Amino acid sequence: MNFKEQYSNDMQHIIPTEEQCEKIRARVYQEIQKPQTIQMAQKRKKPLVLKTIAITGASVACLALVATVALKFSASNKFSENTAGGAAVNTMWDSGKAANDAVPEAAQSLSGYTVPTGGVTADTANDDYARPEAKESTPSSSIAQLPSAEQSSTITVKTVFSEDMSECAMYKGDSEVKYALNNEAPLKSVDEKFLALLPAINSNIEKNLFIYFNDNKMWVYDETKQFIGCYSEID
Amino acid sequence: MELSLVTSESFDEVMRHYTPTVYRIAFTRLKNPTDCEDITQDVFVRYFRANITFESEEHRKAWLIRCTVNCVNTFATSAWARHRGETEDIENFSESENLSNNTTEEAIEKKELRQTVLSAVFKLPDKYRIPVHLFYFEDMSTAQIAVITGTRESTVRSQLTRARKMLENLLKGVEF
């Protein structure tokens, strides 16, 4: 038996009946004579290029409108932000200025000390807002940021030493504390990082000093981290 | 009679001429007369709506066969067809000969043989039946079948080879 011959003969019998053919024909004509069928055939004839150009142009116009609105909105917001930021800066500058002005008056009460003139240096906590006159004056005093061993928050202080380095006065805001040299030995170990955070300038020798505080005592080192002396708080 | 190559012209004659071809291809895949009627209707509605001019009669026939294959695949993968299941009984097909009136042994033997060959083909997996039909009945080449089914020619050859092996197991003594 040859498969091709047999299969071809068999499939010849697989055909729709006359009734089925008429049924199919009627349904096809019914479908193609519907109005939407005729319109779809006509629509397909229209050129696609014009439609594409129209859609593209409308899309570009919409995008341009959205971009314009977005730019206007963002521009108005930026102006108001800058104004608010400027006001905040001015407020911080004014408060820092008031705090610095109060310190030189207290320093004048110490005997034998030369109170530096020409204003004070900028608060290290507010370096960005340093006043111009602070930069021109001799670096005779500075305000040291002093994180104490007990307190975790930073406080602003100013230290002034006597010429012979036997006494010093420390100004913490409005308060004044006096120290005197004692005979205690230097610290066995000092945190290098801690020392680096406590710069202080001696009023006479115009050097940077490093100070380590603990309770009512302080250990003072010079720029090369050589021990100068230990000072105890006096009444 | 030479038919116009424009889809909107000689539509009735084209439909009468190609309805059996479209119906057979649909039946090969779906095995259900009602579904085959629906597919045939869809194919000719699409033919009318295409509104194109063919290059030749072979071009028209290839277009109709490809459209039929696409419609059959779409129908077979639809949710309704998948949930309904396949029709296993192949005796529901129409015959041009009224064999019920012919009681000779030869006719009965012929009918039995036909059902054996067709039942063997219908037992093939779905993806093999249409290539087998187009190759053995429509006398199309593997390249033409590849274009119509949207696959590669090597794929068509593999499908025909595997189908042949299955048919050899189902039909004893058959020659290919």
JSON list of C-alpha atoms in Angstrom, two decimals, chain A residues 1-34 36-38 40-42 44-45, chain B residues 11-12 15-16 19-20 23-24 27-28 33 37-38 40-41 44-45 48-49 51 93-97 113-114 117-118 121 132-133 135-137 139 167 171 173-176:
[
{"chain": "A", "resi": 1, "resn": "MET", "atom": "CA", "xyz": [0.00, 0.00, 0.00]},
{"chain": "A", "resi": 2, "resn": "ASN", "atom": "CA", "xyz": [1.35, 3.39, -0.97]},
{"chain": "A", "resi": 3, "resn": "PHE", "atom": "CA", "xyz": [0.59, 5.94, 1.69]},
{"chain": "A", "resi": 4, "resn": "LYS", "atom": "CA", "xyz": [0.46, 8.96, -0.60]},
{"chain": "A", "resi": 5, "resn": "GLU", "atom": "CA", "xyz": [-2.04, 7.38, -2.97]},
{"chain": "A", "resi": 6, "resn": "GLN", "atom": "CA", "xyz": [-4.20, 6.03, -0.20]},
{"chain": "A", "resi": 7, "resn": "TYR", "atom": "CA", "xyz": [-4.14, 9.27, 1.78]},
{"chain": "A", "resi": 8, "resn": "SER", "atom": "CA", "xyz": [-4.95, 11.37, -1.29]},
{"chain": "A", "resi": 9, "resn": "ASN", "atom": "CA", "xyz": [-7.86, 9.11, -2.20]},
{"chain": "A", "resi": 10, "resn": "ASP", "atom": "CA", "xyz": [-9.16, 9.26, 1.33]},
{"chain": "A", "resi": 11, "resn": "MET", "atom": "CA", "xyz": [-8.91, 13.00, 1.70]},
{"chain": "A", "resi": 12, "resn": "GLN", "atom": "CA", "xyz": [-10.89, 13.47, -1.53]},
{"chain": "A", "resi": 13, "resn": "HIS", "atom": "CA", "xyz": [-13.86, 12.32, 0.46]},
{"chain": "A", "resi": 14, "resn": "ILE", "atom": "CA", "xyz": [-13.36, 14.92, 3.13]},
{"chain": "A", "resi": 15, "resn": "ILE", "atom": "CA", "xyz": [-15.40, 17.75, 1.69]},
{"chain": "A", "resi": 16, "resn": "PRO", "atom": "CA", "xyz": [-18.32, 19.80, 2.95]},
{"chain": "A", "resi": 17, "resn": "THR", "atom": "CA", "xyz": [-21.76, 18.79, 1.80]},
{"chain": "A", "resi": 18, "resn": "GLU", "atom": "CA", "xyz": [-23.85, 21.03, -0.43]},
{"chain": "A", "resi": 19, "resn": "GLU", "atom": "CA", "xyz": [-25.79, 22.11, 2.59]},
{"chain": "A", "resi": 20, "resn": "GLN", "atom": "CA", "xyz": [-22.63, 23.06, 4.42]},
{"chain": "A", "resi": 21, "resn": "CYS", "atom": "CA", "xyz": [-21.32, 24.95, 1.40]},
{"chain": "A", "resi": 22, "resn": "GLU", "atom": "CA", "xyz": [-24.48, 27.00, 1.12]},
{"chain": "A", "resi": 23, "resn": "LYS", "atom": "CA", "xyz": [-24.43, 27.71, 4.80]},
{"chain": "A", "resi": 24, "resn": "ILE", "atom": "CA", "xyz": [-20.81, 28.91, 4.63]},
{"chain": "A", "resi": 25, "resn": "ARG", "atom": "CA", "xyz": [-21.51, 31.02, 1.55]},
{"chain": "A", "resi": 26, "resn": "ALA", "atom": "CA", "xyz": [-24.52, 32.71, 3.13]},
{"chain": "A", "resi": 27, "resn": "ARG", "atom": "CA", "xyz": [-22.61, 33.56, 6.31]},
{"chain": "A", "resi": 28, "resn": "VAL", "atom": "CA", "xyz": [-19.66, 34.94, 4.36]},
{"chain": "A", "resi": 29, "resn": "TYR", "atom": "CA", "xyz": [-21.87, 37.23, 2.29]},
{"chain": "A", "resi": 30, "resn": "GLN", "atom": "CA", "xyz": [-23.72, 38.32, 5.37]},
{"chain": "A", "resi": 31, "resn": "GLU", "atom": "CA", "xyz": [-20.44, 39.23, 7.00]},
{"chain": "A", "resi": 32, "resn": "ILE", "atom": "CA", "xyz": [-18.88, 41.06, 4.08]},
{"chain": "A", "resi": 33, "resn": "GLN", "atom": "CA", "xyz": [-22.02, 43.08, 3.37]},
{"chain": "A", "resi": 34, "resn": "LYS", "atom": "CA", "xyz": [-22.05, 44.60, 6.82]},
{"chain": "A", "resi": 36, "resn": "GLN", "atom": "CA", "xyz": [-18.23, 48.12, 8.93]},
{"chain": "A", "resi": 37, "resn": "THR", "atom": "CA", "xyz": [-16.73, 45.64, 6.51]},
{"chain": "A", "resi": 38, "resn": "ILE", "atom": "CA", "xyz": [-17.03, 48.10, 3.61]},
{"chain": "A", "resi": 40, "resn": "MET", "atom": "CA", "xyz": [-12.71, 48.90, 6.85]},
{"chain": "A", "resi": 41, "resn": "ALA", "atom": "CA", "xyz": [-11.83, 48.08, 3.27]},
{"chain": "A", "resi": 42, "resn": "GLN", "atom": "CA", "xyz": [-12.00, 51.74, 2.33]},
{"chain": "A", "resi": 44, "resn": "ARG", "atom": "CA", "xyz": [-7.21, 50.53, 4.45]},
{"chain": "A", "resi": 45, "resn": "LYS", "atom": "CA", "xyz": [-6.82, 52.41, 1.20]},
{"chain": "B", "resi": 11, "resn": "PHE", "atom": "CA", "xyz": [-15.36, 36.17, -5.33]},
{"chain": "B", "resi": 12, "resn": "ASP", "atom": "CA", "xyz": [-18.19, 33.67, -5.58]},
{"chain": "B", "resi": 15, "resn": "MET", "atom": "CA", "xyz": [-15.13, 30.62, -2.87]},
{"chain": "B", "resi": 16, "resn": "ARG", "atom": "CA", "xyz": [-16.76, 27.66, -4.56]},
{"chain": "B", "resi": 19, "resn": "THR", "atom": "CA", "xyz": [-13.92, 25.78, -0.12]},
{"chain": "B", "resi": 20, "resn": "PRO", "atom": "CA", "xyz": [-12.99, 22.05, -0.19]},
{"chain": "B", "resi": 23, "resn": "TYR", "atom": "CA", "xyz": [-12.23, 22.78, 4.68]},
{"chain": "B", "resi": 24, "resn": "ARG", "atom": "CA", "xyz": [-9.84, 19.80, 4.41]},
{"chain": "B", "resi": 27, "resn": "PHE", "atom": "CA", "xyz": [-10.47, 19.22, 9.27]},
{"chain": "B", "resi": 28, "resn": "THR", "atom": "CA", "xyz": [-6.96, 17.77, 9.37]},
{"chain": "B", "resi": 33, "resn": "PRO", "atom": "CA", "xyz": [-17.20, 19.73, 10.95]},
{"chain": "B", "resi": 37, "resn": "GLU", "atom": "CA", "xyz": [-17.30, 25.59, 8.80]},
{"chain": "B", "resi": 38, "resn": "ASP", "atom": "CA", "xyz": [-16.38, 28.49, 11.06]},
{"chain": "B", "resi": 40, "resn": "THR", "atom": "CA", "xyz": [-13.81, 28.34, 6.25]},
{"chain": "B", "resi": 41, "resn": "GLN", "atom": "CA", "xyz": [-16.10, 31.31, 6.78]},
{"chain": "B", "resi": 44, "resn": "PHE", "atom": "CA", "xyz": [-13.06, 33.83, 2.97]},
{"chain": "B", "resi": 45, "resn": "VAL", "atom": "CA", "xyz": [-14.14, 36.89, 4.90]},
{"chain": "B", "resi": 48, "resn": "PHE", "atom": "CA", "xyz": [-12.52, 39.54, 0.70]},
{"chain": "B", "resi": 49, "resn": "ARG", "atom": "CA", "xyz": [-11.29, 42.13, 3.19]},
{"chain": "B", "resi": 51, "resn": "ASN", "atom": "CA", "xyz": [-8.47, 43.63, -1.14]},
{"chain": "B", "resi": 93, "resn": "PHE", "atom": "CA", "xyz": [-16.82, 13.72, 8.35]},
{"chain": "B", "resi": 94, "resn": "SER", "atom": "CA", "xyz": [-18.83, 14.15, 5.18]},
{"chain": "B", "resi": 95, "resn": "GLU", "atom": "CA", "xyz": [-18.39, 11.90, 2.20]},
{"chain": "B", "resi": 96, "resn": "SER", "atom": "CA", "xyz": [-19.13, 12.64, -1.39]},
{"chain": "B", "resi": 97, "resn": "GLU", "atom": "CA", "xyz": [-19.98, 8.94, -1.94]},
{"chain": "B", "resi": 113, "resn": "LEU", "atom": "CA", "xyz": [-9.08, 0.99, 4.84]},
{"chain": "B", "resi": 114, "resn": "ARG", "atom": "CA", "xyz": [-9.82, 4.69, 4.54]},
{"chain": "B", "resi": 117, "resn": "VAL", "atom": "CA", "xyz": [-5.27, 5.52, 7.12]},
{"chain": "B", "resi": 118, "resn": "LEU", "atom": "CA", "xyz": [-7.14, 8.61, 8.23]},
{"chain": "B", "resi": 121, "resn": "VAL", "atom": "CA", "xyz": [-2.98, 10.36, 10.48]},
{"chain": "B", "resi": 132, "resn": "VAL", "atom": "CA", "xyz": [1.77, 15.73, 6.29]},
{"chain": "B", "resi": 133, "resn": "HIS", "atom": "CA", "xyz": [-1.42, 16.92, 4.57]},
{"chain": "B", "resi": 135, "resn": "PHE", "atom": "CA", "xyz": [3.10, 17.36, 1.52]},
{"chain": "B", "resi": 136, "resn": "TYR", "atom": "CA", "xyz": [1.14, 14.27, 0.57]},
{"chain": "B", "resi": 137, "resn": "PHE", "atom": "CA", "xyz": [-2.16, 15.76, -0.56]},
{"chain": "B", "resi": 139, "resn": "ASP", "atom": "CA", "xyz": [1.96, 18.21, -3.26]},
{"chain": "B", "resi": 167, "resn": "LEU", "atom": "CA", "xyz": [2.65, 6.07, 10.65]},
{"chain": "B", "resi": 171, "resn": "LEU", "atom": "CA", "xyz": [0.01, 1.18, 9.52]},
{"chain": "B", "resi": 173, "resn": "GLY", "atom": "CA", "xyz": [3.05, -2.76, 5.46]},
{"chain": "B", "resi": 174, "resn": "VAL", "atom": "CA", "xyz": [2.64, 0.82, 4.27]},
{"chain": "B", "resi": 175, "resn": "GLU", "atom": "CA", "xyz": [5.12, 2.27, 1.78]},
{"chain": "B", "resi": 176, "resn": "PHE", "atom": "CA", "xyz": [6.23, 5.86, 1.74]}
]
